[in-house]
Coordinates of C-alpha atoms in Angstrom, one line a residue:
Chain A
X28 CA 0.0 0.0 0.0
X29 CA 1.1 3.7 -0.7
X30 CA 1.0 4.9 3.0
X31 CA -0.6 4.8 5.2
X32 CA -1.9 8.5 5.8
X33 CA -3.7 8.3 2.5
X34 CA -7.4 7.5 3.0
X35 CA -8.5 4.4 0.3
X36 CA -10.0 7.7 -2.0
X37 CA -6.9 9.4 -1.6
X38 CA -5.3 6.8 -2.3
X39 CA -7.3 5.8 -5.7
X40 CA -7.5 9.1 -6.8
X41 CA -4.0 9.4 -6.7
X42 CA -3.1 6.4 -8.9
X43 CA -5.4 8.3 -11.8
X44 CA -3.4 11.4 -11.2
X45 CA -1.3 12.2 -14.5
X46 CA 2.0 14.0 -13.4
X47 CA 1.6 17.0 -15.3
X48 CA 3.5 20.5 -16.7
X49 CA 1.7 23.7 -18.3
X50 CA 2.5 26.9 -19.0
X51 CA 1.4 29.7 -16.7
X52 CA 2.3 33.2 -17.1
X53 CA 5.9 32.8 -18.4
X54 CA 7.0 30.0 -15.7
X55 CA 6.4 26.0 -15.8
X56 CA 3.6 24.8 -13.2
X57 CA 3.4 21.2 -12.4
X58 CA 0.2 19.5 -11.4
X59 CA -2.1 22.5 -10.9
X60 CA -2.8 22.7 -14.5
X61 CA -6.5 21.6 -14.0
X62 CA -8.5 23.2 -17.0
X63 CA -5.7 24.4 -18.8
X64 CA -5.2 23.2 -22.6
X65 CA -1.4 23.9 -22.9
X66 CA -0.6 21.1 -20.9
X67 CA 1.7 18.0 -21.2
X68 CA 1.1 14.7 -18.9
X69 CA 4.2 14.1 -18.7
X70 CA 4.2 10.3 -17.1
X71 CA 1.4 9.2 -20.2
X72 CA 4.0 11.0 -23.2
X73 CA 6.9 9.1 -21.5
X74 CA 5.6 5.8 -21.5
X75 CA 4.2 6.2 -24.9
X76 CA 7.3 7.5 -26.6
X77 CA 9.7 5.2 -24.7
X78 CA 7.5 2.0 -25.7
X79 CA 7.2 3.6 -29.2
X80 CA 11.3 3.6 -29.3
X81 CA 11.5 0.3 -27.8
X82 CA 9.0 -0.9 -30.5
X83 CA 10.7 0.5 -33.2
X84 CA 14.6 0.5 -32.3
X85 CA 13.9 -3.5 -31.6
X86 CA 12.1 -4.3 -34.4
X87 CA 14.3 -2.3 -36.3
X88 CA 17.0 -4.1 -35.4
X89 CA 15.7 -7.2 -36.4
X90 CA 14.9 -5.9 -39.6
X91 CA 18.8 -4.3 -39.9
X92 CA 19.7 -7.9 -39.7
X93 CA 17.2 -9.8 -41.3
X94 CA 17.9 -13.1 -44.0
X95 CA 16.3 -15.2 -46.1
X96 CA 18.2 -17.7 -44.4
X97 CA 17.2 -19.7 -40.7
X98 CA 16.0 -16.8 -38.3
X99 CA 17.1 -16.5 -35.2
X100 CA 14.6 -17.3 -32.3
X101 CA 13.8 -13.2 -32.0
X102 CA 13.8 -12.7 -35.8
X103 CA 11.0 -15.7 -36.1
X104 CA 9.1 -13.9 -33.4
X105 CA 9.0 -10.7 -35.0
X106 CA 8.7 -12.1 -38.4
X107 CA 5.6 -14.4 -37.0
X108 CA 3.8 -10.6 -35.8
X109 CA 4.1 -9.3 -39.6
X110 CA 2.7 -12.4 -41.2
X111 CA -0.1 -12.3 -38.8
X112 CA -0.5 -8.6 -39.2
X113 CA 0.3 -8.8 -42.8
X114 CA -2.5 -11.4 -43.6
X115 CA -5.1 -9.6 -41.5
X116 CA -4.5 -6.2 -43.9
X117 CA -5.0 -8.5 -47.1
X118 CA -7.5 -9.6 -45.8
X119 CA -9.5 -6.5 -45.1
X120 CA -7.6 -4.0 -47.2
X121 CA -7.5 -4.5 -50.7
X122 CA -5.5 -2.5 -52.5
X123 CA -2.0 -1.8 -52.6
X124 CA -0.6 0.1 -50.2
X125 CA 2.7 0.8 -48.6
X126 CA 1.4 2.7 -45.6
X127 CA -1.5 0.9 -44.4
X128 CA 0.5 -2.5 -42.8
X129 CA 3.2 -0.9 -41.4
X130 CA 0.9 1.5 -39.7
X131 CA -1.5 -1.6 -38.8
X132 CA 1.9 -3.4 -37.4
X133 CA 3.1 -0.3 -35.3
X134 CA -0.5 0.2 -33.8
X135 CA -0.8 -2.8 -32.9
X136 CA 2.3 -3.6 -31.1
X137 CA 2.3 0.4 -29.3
X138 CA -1.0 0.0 -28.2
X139 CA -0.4 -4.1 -27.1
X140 CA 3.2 -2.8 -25.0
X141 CA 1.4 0.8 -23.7
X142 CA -1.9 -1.6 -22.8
X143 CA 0.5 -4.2 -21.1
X144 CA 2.0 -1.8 -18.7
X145 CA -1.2 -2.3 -16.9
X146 CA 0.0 -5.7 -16.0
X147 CA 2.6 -3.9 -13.6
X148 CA 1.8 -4.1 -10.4
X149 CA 0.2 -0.9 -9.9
X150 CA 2.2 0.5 -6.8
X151 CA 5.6 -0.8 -8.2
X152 CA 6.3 2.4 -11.1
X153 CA 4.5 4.9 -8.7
X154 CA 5.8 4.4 -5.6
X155 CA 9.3 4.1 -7.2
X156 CA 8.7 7.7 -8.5
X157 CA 7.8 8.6 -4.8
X158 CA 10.7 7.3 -3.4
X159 CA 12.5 9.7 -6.1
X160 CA 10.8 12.5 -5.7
X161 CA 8.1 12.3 -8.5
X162 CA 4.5 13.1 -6.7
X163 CA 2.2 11.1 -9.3
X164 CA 2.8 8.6 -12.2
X165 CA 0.8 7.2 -13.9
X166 CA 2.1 4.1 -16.0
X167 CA -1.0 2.8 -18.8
X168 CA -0.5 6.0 -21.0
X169 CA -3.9 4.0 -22.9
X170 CA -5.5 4.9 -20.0
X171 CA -4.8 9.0 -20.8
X172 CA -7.7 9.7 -23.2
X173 CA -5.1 12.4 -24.6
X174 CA -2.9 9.5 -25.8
X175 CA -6.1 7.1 -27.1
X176 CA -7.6 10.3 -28.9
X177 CA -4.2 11.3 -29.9
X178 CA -4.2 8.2 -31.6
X179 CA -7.7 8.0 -33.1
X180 CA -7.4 11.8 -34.5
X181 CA -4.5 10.9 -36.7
X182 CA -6.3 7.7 -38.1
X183 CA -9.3 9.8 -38.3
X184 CA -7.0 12.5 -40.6
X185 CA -5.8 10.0 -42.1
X186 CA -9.0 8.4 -43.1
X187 CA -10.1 11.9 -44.6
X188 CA -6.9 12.6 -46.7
X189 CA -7.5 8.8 -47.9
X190 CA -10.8 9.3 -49.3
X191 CA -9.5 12.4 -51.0
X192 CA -7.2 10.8 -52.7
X193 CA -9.0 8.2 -53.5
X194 CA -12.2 9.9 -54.8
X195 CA -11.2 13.6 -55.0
X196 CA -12.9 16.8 -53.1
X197 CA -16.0 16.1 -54.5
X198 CA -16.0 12.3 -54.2
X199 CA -15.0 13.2 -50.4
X200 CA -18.4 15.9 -50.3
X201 CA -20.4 13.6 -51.9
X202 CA -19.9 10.6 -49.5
X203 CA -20.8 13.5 -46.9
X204 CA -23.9 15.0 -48.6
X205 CA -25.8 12.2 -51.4
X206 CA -25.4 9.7 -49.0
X207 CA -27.7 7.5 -47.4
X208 CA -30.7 9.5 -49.3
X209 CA -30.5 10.5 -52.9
X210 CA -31.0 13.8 -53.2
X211 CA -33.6 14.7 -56.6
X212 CA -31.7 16.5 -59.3
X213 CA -33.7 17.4 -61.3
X214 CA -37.7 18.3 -61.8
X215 CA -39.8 20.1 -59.2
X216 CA -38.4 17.4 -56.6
X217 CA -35.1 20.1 -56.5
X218 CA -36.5 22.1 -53.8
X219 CA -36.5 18.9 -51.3
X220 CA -32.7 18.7 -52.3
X221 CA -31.2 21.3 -50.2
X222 CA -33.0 19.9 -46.8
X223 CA -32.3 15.9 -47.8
X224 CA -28.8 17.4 -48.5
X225 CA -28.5 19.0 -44.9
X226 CA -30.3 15.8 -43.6
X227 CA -27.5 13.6 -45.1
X228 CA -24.8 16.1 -44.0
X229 CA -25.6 16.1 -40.5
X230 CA -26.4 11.8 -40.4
X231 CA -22.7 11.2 -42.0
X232 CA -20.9 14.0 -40.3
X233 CA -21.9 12.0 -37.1
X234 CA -21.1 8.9 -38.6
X235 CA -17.6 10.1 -40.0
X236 CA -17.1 11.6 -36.2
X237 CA -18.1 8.3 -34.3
X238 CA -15.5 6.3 -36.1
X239 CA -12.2 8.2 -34.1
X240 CA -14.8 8.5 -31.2
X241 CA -15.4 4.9 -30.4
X242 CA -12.1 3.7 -32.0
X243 CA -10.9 6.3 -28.6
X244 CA -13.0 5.2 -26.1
X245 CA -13.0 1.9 -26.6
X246 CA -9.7 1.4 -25.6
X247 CA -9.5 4.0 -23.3
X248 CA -12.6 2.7 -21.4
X249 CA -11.6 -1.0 -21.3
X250 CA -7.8 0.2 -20.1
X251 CA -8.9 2.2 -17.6
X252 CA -11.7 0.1 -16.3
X253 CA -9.1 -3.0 -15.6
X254 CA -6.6 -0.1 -13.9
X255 CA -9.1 1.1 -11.8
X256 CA -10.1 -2.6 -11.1
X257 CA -6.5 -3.7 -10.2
X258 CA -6.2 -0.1 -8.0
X259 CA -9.3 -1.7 -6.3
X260 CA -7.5 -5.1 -5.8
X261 CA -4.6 -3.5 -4.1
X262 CA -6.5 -1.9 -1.7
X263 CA -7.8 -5.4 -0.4
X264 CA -4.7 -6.0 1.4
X265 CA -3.2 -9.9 2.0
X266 CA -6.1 -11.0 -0.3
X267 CA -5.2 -9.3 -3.8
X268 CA -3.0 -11.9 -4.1
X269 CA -5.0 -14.3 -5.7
X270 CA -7.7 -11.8 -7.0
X271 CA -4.5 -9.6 -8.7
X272 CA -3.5 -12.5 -10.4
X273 CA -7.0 -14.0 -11.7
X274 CA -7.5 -10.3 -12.9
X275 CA -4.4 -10.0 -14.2
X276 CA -4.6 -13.2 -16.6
X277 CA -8.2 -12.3 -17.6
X278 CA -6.3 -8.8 -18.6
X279 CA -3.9 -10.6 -20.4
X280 CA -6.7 -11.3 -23.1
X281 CA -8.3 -7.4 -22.8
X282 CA -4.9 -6.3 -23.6
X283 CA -4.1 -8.3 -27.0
X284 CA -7.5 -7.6 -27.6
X285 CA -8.0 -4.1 -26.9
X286 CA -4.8 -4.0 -29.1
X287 CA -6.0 -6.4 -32.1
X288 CA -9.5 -4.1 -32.5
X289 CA -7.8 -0.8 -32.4
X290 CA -5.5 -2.1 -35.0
X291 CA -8.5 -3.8 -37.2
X292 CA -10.7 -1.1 -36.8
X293 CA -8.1 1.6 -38.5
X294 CA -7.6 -0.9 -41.2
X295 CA -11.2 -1.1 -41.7
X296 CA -12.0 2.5 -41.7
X297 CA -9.0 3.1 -44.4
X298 CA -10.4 0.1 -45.8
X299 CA -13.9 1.7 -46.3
X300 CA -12.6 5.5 -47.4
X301 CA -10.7 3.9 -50.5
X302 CA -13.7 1.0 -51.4
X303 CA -15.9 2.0 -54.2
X304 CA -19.9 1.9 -53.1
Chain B
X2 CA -9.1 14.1 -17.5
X3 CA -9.2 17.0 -19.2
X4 CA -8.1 17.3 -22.7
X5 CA -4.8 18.7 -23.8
X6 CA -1.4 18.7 -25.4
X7 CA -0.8 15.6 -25.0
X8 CA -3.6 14.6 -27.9
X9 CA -1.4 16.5 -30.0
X10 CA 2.2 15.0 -29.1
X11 CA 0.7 11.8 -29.2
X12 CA -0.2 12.1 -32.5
X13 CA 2.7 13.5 -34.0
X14 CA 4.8 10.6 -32.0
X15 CA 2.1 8.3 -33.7
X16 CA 3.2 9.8 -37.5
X17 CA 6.8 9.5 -36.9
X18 CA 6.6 6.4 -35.6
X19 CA 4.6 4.7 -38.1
X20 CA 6.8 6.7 -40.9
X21 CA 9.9 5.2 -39.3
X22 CA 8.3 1.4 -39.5
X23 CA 7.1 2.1 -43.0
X24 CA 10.5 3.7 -43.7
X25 CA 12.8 1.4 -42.0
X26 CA 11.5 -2.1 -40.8
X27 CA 8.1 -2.7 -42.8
X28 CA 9.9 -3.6 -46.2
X29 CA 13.0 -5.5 -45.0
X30 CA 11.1 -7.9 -42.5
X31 CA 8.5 -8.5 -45.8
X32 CA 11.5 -8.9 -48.5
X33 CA 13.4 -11.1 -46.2
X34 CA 9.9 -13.4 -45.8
X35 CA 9.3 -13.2 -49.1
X36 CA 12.1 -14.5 -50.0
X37 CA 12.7 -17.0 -47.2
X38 CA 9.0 -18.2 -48.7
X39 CA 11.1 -18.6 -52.6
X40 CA 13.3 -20.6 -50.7
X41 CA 11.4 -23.0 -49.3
X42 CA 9.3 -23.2 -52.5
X43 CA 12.3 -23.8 -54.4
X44 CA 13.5 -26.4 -51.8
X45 CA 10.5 -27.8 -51.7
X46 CA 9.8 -28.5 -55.7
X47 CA 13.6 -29.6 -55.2
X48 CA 12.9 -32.3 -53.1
X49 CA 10.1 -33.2 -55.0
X50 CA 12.3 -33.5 -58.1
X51 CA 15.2 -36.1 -56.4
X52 CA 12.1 -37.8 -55.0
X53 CA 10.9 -38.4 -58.6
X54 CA 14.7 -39.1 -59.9
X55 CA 15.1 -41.7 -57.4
X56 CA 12.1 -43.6 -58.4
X57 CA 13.3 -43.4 -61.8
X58 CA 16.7 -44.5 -60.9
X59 CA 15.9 -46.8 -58.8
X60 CA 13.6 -48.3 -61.9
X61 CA 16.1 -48.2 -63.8
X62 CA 18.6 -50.1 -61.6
X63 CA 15.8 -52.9 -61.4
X64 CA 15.8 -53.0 -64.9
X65 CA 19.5 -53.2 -65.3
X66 CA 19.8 -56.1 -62.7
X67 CA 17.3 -58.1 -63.9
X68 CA 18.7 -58.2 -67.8
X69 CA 22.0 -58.9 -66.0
X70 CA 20.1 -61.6 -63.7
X71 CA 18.9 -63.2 -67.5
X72 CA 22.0 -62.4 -69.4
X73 CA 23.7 -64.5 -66.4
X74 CA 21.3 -67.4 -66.8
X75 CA 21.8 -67.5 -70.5
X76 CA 25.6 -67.3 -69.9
X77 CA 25.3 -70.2 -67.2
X78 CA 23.0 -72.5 -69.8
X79 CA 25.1 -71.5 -72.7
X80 CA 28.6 -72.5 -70.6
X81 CA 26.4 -76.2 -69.3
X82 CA 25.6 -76.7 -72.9
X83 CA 29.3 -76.3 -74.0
X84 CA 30.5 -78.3 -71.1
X85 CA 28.0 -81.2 -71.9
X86 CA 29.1 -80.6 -75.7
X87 CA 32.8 -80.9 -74.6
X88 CA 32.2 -84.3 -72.9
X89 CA 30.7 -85.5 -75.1
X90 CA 33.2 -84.8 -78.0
X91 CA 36.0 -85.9 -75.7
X92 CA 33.8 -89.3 -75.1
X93 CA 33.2 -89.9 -79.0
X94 CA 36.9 -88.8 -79.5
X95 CA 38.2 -91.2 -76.4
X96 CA 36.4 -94.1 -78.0
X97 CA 36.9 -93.7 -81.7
X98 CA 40.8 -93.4 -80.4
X99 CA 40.1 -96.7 -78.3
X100 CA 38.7 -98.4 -81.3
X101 CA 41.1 -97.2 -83.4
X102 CA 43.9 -98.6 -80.8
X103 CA 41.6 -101.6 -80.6
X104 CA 41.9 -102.1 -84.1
X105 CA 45.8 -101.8 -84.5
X106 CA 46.4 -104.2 -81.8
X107 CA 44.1 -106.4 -83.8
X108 CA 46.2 -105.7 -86.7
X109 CA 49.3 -106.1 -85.1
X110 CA 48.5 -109.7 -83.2
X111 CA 47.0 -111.0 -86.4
X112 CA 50.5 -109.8 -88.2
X113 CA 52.3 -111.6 -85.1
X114 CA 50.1 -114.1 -85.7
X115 CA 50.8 -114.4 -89.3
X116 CA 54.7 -114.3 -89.0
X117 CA 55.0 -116.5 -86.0
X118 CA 52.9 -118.6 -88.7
X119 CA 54.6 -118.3 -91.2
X120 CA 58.0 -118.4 -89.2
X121 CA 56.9 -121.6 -87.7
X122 CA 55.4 -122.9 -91.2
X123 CA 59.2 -122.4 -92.7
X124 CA 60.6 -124.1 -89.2
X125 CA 58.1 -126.9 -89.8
X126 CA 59.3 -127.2 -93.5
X127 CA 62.5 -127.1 -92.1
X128 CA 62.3 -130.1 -89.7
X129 CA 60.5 -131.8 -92.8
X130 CA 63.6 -131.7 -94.8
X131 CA 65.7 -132.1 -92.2
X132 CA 64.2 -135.7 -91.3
X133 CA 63.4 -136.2 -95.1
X134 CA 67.1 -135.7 -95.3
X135 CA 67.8 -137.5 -92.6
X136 CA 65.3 -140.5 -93.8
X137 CA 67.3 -140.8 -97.1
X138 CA 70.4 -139.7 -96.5
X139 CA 70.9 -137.6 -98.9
X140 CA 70.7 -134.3 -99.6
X141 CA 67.6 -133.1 -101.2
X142 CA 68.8 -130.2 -103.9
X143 CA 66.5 -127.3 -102.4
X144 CA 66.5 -125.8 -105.2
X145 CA 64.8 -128.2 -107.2
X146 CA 62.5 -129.2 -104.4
X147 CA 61.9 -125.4 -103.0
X148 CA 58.2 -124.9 -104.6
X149 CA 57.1 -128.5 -103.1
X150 CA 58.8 -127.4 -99.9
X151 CA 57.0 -123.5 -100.6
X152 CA 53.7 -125.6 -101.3
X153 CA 54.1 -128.1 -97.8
X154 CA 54.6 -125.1 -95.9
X155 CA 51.9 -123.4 -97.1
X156 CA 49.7 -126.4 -96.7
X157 CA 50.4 -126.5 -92.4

């Protein structure tokens, strides 16, 4: 347990504290930056960007060294994650495209390592950072919303700049406007078009939003519902034991999948902005 | 909870890092599968190939030893045929030579024969005169008497 001054709320709200830096007035303020836009979590960028270099400086260096001929034990590993993610892009997505699997392959193992930090005990990182001086951490950066929005909003640009190059502007306004409802062209049914126009905008605006929106919360919700859940398991003293680790092998599977459907998902959605109707 | 930077860094880290896979460890993991799949095709269709040349050599080697296996039984009958041929020939030539020696033995005791005859026939004759000369007393001209000797001896 933390200590033993903290109440069990003090306690659990400190575990979802982000350690965090903004700007105010000229001079750096940590944690009281409540409100404020211009601010970094610091402890969710950290892990995300360290297990983004470990992710790509070891694969990388697998790849530096990579034959044709028998693969070492870590390059079969490696290799067997880019079959599996390389089959499951044909599968969904397809047209060529040098962007989409390596994107697929980096979400996928980012969001798997960030999601697996859960599986940390969840006093071991933070009270580490006490005992040097660091007042919060907290160590699942997928349970940030910044960092699992972060993440959506570029799919979600990504999505848009792929159906513009795929079907152009108008191909990109059409999708948003003649869609699900033909709108009449032509006779005296034109004066409906304008309001079945607006009707179709406003339907797949909210469709085209809801795509980054659940891809987000998805994962953000299932990541921070098992952290909270093991937070609530520590609290139960000499009998989280065996409850941490039940939990923590059920999490096993919310983790590789929270990590599989995030990954599928973006696939789809580029899948479905390049697709022909 | 709130929203904030951090959206925004983690998207950028999110571009660079997916530029970096796609840049540097997308396409030389996938070349060095690919080509590790050639491989094995190749190895594969190799096998596949000595498989198939084995049955045919191994076809082939039956067929080899069993026109040996004949050609060695035609050899063996050939060589027994000659061999009983060869007896044969010696056993003909063995007992025309035994007849032959059969018959010049013959030849040779009836010429004994005839000598020791005629050798005794001339003794006989001989004797004949002898006592005839004895008997008279005289000598009998040989001469004169030779072809009734010639004809006595012939006559024993």
């Amino acid at each position: 347990m933390a200590a033993e001054k903290q109440s069990t709320g003090e306690y659990i709200s400190h575990h979802l504290q982000n350690l965090q830096v903004c700007r105010v007035d000229g001079s750096w303020v940590w944690n009281e930056c409540a409100g404020n836009f211009w601010t970094i979590n610091v402890d969710s960028m950290f892990f995300s960007v360290f297990l983004g270099l470990l992710f790509v400086l070891g694969f990388h260096a697998v790849a530096k060294k990579a034959t044709s001929d028998t693969p070492g034990r870590f390059q079969a590993f490696i290799e067997m994650i880019v079959e599996f993610i390389d089959t499951s892009v044909k599968e969904t997505f397809h047209k060529s495209s040098n962007v989409i699997a390596p994107l697929a392959l980096t979400i996928f193992v980012w969001v798997f390592m960030m999601n697996f930090m859960d599986l940390i005990p969840v006093d071991w990182l933070p009270m580490a950072a006490h005992a040097a001086g660091i007042p919060y951490l907290k160590v699942v950066p997928t349970t940030d919303v910044n960092i699992t929005f972060g993440m959506s909003i570029a799919v979600f640009f990504m999505v848009i700049i792929y159906t513009i190059s795929a079907k152009g502007i108008g191909g990109f306004i059409g999708e948003l406007t003649l869609h699900p409802i033909a709108p009449p062209l032509k006779g005296i049914g034109i004066v409906f078009a304008p309001f079945i126009i607006a009707f179709n905008f406003i339907l797949e605006s909210v469709a085209l939003l809801a795509k980054p929106l659940s891809l987000s919360l998805r994962l953000f919700g299932n990541m921070f519902a098992g952290e909270l859940i093991f937070i609530l398991i520590a609290i139960l003293g000499i009998w989280q034991l065996p409850l941490h680790f039940a939990w923590a092998v059920f999490h096993i599977l919310i983790v590789t999948l929270q990590a599989f459907i995030f990954m599928m998902l973006t696939v789809v959605y580029l899948a479905l902005a390049v697709e022909e109707h | 909870m709130d929203i904030n930077l951090t959206l925004i860094g983690q998207s950028i880290a999110m571009l660079v890092f997916v530029w970096f896979c796609m840049k540097f460890i997308w396409p030389p993991l996938v070349a060095a599968i690919e080509e590790r799949r050639e491989k094995i095709a190749d190895g594969l269709a190799a096998g596949e190939r000595a498989e198939q040349d084995l049955i045919k050599a191994k076809e082939e080697a039956a067929g080899i030893i069993g026109e040996a296996r004949s050609n060695a039984l035609e050899i063996v009958a050939q060589a027994n045929q000659r061999s009983n041929e060869m007896v044969d020939e010696a056993r003909g030539k063995a007992s025309s030579e035994a007849e032959r020696i059969k018959a010049q033995a013959h030849a040779e005791i009836a010429q004994e024969i005839e000598q020791a005859r005629s050798a005794l026939r001339r003794e006989v004759a001989a004797i004949a005169v002898g006592g005839a000369k004895q008997l008279l007393g005289r000598e009998i001209n040989e001469a004169a008497n030779a072809d009734l000797l010639e004809k006595l001896a012939n006559e024993l």
